Short mmCIF file of C-alpha atoms in Angstrom, two decimals:
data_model
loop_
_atom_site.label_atom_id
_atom_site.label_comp_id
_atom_site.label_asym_id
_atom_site.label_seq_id
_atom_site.Cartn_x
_atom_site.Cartn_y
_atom_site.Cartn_z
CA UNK I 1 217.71 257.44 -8.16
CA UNK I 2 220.29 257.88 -5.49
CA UNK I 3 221.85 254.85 -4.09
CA UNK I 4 222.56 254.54 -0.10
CA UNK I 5 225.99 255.28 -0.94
CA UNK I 6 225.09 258.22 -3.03
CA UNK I 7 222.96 259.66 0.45
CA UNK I 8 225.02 262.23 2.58
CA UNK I 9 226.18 261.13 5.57
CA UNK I 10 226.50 264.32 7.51
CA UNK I 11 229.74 264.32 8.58
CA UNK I 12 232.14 267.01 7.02
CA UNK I 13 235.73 266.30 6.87
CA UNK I 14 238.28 269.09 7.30
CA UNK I 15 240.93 267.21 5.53
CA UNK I 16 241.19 269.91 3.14
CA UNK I 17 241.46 273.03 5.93
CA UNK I 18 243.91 271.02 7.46
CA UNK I 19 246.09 270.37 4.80
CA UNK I 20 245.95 273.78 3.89
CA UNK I 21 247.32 275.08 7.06
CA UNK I 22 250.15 273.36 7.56
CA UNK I 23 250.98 273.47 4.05
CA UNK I 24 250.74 269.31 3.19
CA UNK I 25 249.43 267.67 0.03
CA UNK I 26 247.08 264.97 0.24
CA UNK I 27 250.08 263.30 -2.19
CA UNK I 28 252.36 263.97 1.14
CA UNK I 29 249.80 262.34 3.65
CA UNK I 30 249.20 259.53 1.43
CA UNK I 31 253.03 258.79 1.83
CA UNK I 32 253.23 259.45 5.89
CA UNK I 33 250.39 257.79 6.53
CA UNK I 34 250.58 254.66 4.07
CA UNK I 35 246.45 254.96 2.45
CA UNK I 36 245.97 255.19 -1.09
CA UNK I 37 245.29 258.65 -2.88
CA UNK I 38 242.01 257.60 -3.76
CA UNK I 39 241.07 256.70 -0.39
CA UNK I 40 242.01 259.90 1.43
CA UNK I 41 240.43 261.95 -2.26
CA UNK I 42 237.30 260.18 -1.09
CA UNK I 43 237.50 261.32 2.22
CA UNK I 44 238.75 264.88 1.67
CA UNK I 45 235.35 264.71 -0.74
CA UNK I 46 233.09 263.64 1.88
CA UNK I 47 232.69 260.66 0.14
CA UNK I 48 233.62 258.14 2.60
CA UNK I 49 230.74 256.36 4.24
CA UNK I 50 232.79 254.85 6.86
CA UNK I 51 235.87 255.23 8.29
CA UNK I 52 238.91 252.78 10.36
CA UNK I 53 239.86 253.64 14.09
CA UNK I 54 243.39 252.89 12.68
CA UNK I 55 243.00 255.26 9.99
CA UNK I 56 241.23 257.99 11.70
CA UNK I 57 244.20 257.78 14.63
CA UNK I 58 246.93 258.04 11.70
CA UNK I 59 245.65 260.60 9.84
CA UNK I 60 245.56 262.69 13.38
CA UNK I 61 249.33 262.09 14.19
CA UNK I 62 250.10 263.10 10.99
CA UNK I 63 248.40 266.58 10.96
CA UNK I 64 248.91 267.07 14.85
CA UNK I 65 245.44 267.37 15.14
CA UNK I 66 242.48 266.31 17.37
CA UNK I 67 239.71 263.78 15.47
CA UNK I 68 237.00 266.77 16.45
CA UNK I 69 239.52 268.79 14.11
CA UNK I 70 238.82 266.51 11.34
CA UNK I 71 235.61 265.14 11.78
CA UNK I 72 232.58 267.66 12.36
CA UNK I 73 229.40 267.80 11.34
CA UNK I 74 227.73 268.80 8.26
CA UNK I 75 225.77 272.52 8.43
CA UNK A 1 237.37 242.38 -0.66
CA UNK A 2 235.26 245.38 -1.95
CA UNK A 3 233.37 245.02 -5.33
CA UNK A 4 235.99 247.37 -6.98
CA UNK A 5 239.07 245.31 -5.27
CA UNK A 6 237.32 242.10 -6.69
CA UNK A 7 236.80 243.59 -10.34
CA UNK A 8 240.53 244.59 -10.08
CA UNK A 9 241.65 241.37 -8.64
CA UNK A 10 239.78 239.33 -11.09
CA UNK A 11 241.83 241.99 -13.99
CA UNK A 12 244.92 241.36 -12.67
CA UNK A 13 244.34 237.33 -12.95
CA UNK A 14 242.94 237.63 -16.62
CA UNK A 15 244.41 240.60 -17.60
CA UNK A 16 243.19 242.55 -20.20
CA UNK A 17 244.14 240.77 -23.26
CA UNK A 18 242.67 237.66 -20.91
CA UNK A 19 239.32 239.75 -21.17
CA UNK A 20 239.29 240.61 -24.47
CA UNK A 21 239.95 236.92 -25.32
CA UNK A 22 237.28 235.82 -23.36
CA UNK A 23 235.22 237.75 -25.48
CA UNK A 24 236.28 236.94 -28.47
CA UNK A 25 236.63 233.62 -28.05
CA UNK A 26 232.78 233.92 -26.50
CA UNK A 27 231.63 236.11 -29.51
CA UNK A 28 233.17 232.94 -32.08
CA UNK A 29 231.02 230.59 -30.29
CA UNK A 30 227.92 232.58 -30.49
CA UNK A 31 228.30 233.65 -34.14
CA UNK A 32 229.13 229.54 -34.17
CA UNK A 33 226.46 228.58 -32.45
CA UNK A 34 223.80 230.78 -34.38
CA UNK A 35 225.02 228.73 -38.00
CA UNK A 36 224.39 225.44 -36.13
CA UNK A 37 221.42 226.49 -34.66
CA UNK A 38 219.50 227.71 -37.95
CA UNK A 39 221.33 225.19 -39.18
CA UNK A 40 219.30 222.52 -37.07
CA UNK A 41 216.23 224.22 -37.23
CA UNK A 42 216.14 224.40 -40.83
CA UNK A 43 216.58 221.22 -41.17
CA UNK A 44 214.06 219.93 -38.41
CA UNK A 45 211.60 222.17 -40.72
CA UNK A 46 212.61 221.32 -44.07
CA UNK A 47 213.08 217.21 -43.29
CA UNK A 48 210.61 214.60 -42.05
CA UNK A 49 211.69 214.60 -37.98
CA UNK A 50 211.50 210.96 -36.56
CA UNK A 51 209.79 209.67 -33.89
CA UNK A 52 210.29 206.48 -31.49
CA UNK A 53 207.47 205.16 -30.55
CA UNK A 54 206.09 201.27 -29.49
CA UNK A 55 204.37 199.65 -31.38
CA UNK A 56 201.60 197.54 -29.49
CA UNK A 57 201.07 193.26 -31.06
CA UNK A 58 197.63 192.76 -31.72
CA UNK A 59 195.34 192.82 -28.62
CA UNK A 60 194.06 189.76 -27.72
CA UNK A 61 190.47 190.57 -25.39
CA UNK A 62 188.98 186.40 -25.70
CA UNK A 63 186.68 186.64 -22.49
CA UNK A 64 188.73 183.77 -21.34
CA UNK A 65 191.87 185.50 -21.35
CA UNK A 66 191.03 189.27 -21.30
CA UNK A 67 191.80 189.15 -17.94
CA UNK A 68 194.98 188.23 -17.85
CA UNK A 69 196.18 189.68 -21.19
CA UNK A 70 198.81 192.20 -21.09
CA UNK A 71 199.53 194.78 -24.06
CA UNK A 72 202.98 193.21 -25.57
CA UNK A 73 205.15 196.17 -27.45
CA UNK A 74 208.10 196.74 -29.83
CA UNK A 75 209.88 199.41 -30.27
CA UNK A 76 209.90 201.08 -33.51
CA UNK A 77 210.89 204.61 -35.32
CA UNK A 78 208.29 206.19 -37.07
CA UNK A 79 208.92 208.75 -39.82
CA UNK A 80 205.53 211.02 -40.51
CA UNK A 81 205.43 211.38 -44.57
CA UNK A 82 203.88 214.87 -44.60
CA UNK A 83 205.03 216.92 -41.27
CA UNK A 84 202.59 218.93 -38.92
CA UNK A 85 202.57 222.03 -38.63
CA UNK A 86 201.79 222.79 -35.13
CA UNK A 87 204.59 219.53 -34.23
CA UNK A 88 207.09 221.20 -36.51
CA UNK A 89 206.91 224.36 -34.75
CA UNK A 90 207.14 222.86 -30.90
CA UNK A 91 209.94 221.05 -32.19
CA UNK A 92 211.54 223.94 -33.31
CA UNK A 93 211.41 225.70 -30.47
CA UNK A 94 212.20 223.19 -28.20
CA UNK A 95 215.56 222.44 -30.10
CA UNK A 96 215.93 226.61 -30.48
CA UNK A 97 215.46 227.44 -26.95
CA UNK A 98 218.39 225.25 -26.44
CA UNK A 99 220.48 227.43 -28.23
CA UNK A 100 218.98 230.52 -27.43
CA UNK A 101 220.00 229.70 -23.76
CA UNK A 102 223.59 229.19 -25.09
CA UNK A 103 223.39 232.40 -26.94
CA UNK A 104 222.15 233.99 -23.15
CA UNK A 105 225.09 232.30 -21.51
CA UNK A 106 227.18 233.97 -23.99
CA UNK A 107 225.96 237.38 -23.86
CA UNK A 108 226.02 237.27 -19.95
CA UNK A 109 229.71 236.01 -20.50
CA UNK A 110 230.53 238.97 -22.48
CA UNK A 111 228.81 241.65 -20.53
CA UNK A 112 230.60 240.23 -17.29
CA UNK A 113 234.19 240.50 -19.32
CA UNK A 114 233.06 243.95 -20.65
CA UNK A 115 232.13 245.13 -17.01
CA UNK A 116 235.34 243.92 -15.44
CA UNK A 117 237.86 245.66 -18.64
CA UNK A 118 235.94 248.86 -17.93
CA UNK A 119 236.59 248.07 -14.18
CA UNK A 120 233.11 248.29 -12.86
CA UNK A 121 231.70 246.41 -9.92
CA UNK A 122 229.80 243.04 -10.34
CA UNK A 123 226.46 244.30 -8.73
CA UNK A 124 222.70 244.23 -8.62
CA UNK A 125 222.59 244.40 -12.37
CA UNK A 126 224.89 241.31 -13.03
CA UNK A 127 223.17 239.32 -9.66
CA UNK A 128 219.54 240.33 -12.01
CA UNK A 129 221.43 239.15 -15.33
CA UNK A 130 222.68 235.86 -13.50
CA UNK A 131 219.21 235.42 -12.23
CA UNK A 132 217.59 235.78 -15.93
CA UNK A 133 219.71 233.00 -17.20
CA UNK A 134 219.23 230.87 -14.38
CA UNK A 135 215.33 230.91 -15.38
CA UNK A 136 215.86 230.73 -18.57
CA UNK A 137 218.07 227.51 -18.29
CA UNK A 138 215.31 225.85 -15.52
CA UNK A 139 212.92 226.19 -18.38
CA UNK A 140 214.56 225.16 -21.11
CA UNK A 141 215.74 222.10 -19.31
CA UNK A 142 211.79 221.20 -18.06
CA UNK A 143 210.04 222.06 -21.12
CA UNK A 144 212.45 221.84 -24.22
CA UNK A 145 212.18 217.65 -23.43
CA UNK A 146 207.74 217.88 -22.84
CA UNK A 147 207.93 220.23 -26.15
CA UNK A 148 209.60 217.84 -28.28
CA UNK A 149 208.07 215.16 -26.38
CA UNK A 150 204.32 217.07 -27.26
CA UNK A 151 205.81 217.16 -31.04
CA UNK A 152 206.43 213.49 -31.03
CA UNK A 153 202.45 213.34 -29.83
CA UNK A 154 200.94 215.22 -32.32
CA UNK A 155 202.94 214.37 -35.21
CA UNK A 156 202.06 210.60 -34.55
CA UNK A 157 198.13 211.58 -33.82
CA UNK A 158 198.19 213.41 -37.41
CA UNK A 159 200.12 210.75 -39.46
CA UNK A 160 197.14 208.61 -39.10
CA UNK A 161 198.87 205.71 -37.36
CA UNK A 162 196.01 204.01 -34.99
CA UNK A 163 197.40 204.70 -31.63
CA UNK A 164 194.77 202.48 -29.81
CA UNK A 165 193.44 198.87 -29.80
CA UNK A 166 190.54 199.04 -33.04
CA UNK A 167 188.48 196.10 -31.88
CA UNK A 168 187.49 197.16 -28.22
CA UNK A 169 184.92 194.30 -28.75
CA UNK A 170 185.47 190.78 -27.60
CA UNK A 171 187.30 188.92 -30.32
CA UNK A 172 190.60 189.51 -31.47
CA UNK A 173 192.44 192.01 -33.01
CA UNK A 174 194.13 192.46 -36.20
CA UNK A 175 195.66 195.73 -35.89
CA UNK A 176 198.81 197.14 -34.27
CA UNK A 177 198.72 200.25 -32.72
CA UNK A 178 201.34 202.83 -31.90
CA UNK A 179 201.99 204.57 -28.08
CA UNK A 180 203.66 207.35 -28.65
CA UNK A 181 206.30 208.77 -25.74
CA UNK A 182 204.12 211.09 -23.97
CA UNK A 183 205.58 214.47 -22.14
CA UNK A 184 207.22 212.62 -18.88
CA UNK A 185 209.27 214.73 -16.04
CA UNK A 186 211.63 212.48 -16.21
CA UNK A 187 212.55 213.97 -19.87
CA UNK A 188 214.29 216.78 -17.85
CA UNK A 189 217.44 217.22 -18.67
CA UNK A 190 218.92 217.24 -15.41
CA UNK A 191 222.37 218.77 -16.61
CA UNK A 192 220.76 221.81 -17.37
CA UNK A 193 218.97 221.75 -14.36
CA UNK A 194 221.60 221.61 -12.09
CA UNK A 195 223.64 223.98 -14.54
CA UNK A 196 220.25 226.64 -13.51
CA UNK A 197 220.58 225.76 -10.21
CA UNK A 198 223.87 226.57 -9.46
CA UNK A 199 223.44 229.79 -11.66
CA UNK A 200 220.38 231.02 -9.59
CA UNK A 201 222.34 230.20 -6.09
CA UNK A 202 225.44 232.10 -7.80
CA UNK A 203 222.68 235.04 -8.78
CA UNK A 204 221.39 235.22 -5.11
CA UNK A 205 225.10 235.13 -3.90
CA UNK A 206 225.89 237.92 -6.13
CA UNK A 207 222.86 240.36 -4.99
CA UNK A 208 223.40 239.37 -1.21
CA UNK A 209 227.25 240.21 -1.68
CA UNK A 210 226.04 243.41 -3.26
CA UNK A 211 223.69 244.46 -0.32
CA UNK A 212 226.89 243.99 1.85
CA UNK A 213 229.08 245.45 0.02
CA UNK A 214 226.55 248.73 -0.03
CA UNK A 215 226.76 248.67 3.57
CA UNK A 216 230.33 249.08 3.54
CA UNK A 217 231.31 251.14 0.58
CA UNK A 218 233.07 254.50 1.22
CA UNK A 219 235.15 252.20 4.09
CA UNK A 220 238.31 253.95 4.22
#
């Protein structure tokens, strides 16, 4: 039986797109923006259930982007 | 603290030679335990179990003094030549339940170690194991004492011994009689109580800690 952590949360996060075009590993974010691997895995996975202002805001400066870039959601 | 940050947290402290010598140290005591525990029940079985009991002075019931007479006791320990079967066995399992909630203790021990060296999460499933034991210890620690206390009943009802006054009739008796220790609450053996206690408030910690930390995990 699925857990409540195991339900979807329907939010998509375009960690992965992003990445991808400006040519960063999630290895190279970890560094810039000082949150563990496994966090920001879990995240790129759409794992995360919930997610810091001050995380969300230093992920952004770090990949230039908008938090409507990153955050959209689910089809 | 997440469930995973307190499983590694409580690694780091123990470590994992800590853990495994936790568990073996746990598993010694149990395999320990077991020996003395057949050990005792063996010989609860196999030898005449003794009983202390008061035994009552002759009842004087003189119409002139009946009123006023009051029952005047020693005590004494009485030790049934041919043991009864159905005191035997409550005696046995009021001195193996003891152990057996030991043994519990000890197997919830080692599953906790086991969880935390394979670094999983202390969560419903250890609040439910936590819980068990804490039931199991409340009722060893109210009704191991009224079993044995039940044994001590029966064993003295079927040695035989009178256990009250033979003359009711006016005139005096020539008889002792026996009263043995009936099942009392306050045979509770309030260690283990409050041992239960404190494991069942630990249990409903656990599981309310686990319901919060659900509502949180994935928080990144």
């Amino acid at each position: 039986m699925a857990g409540k952590a195991d339900e979807p949360t329907g939010v998509h996060c375009r960690l992965d797109e992003l990445l991808d075009e400006r040519g960063m590993t999630l290895t190279e974010l970890s560094r810039t923006v000082d949150i563990t691997f496994a966090n920001l895995s879990a995240l790129k996975n759409d794992r995360g259930r919930a997610i810091r202002f001050s995380t969300l805001t230093a992920i952004c400066r770090a990949l230039d982007c908008e938090i409507g870039e990153l955050l959209v959601l689910a089809d | 603290m997440s469930k995973v940050d307190f499983g590694r947290t409580a690694g780091r402290l123990l470590g994992r030679g800590g853990l495994i010598a936790v568990i073996a140290v746990t598993v010694v005591a149990m395999a320990w335990t077991l020996v003395i525990a057949l050990l005792h029940i063996q010989h609860s079985i196999m030898t005449s179990a003794s009983y202390d009991v008061g035994v009552a002075l002759p009842l004087d019931v003189r119409p002139e003094i009946a009123g006023a007479a009051e029952i005047q006791y020693s005590m004494a320990t009485v030790v049934p030549l041919d043991a009864d079967p159905t005191a035997v066995l409550l005696e046995s399992i009021g001195v193996g339940s003891r152990y057996a909630v030991g043994m519990l203790a000890g197997l919830v021990l080692i599953w906790l170690a086991v969880q935390l060296l394979r670094k999983r999460s202390f969560g419903i499933g250890a609040a439910v194991l936590l819980g068990v034991l804490s039931v199991s210890m409340l009722a060893v620690a109210i009704g191991a004492p009224q079993l044995e206390a039940q044994a001590g009943v029966i064993a003295i009802e079927a040695a035989g011994v009178p256990t009250e006054p033979s003359t009711p009739a006016y005139g005096e008796s020539d008889e002792s009689w026996v009263i043995p220790r009936p099942p009392h609450w306050q045979n509770t053996e309030f260690s283990l109580l409050a041992l239960g206690v404190v494991t069942g408030f630990s249990a409903l910690l656990l599981g309310r800690a686990s319901r919060l930390q659900d509502d949180t995990t994935g928080l990144i």
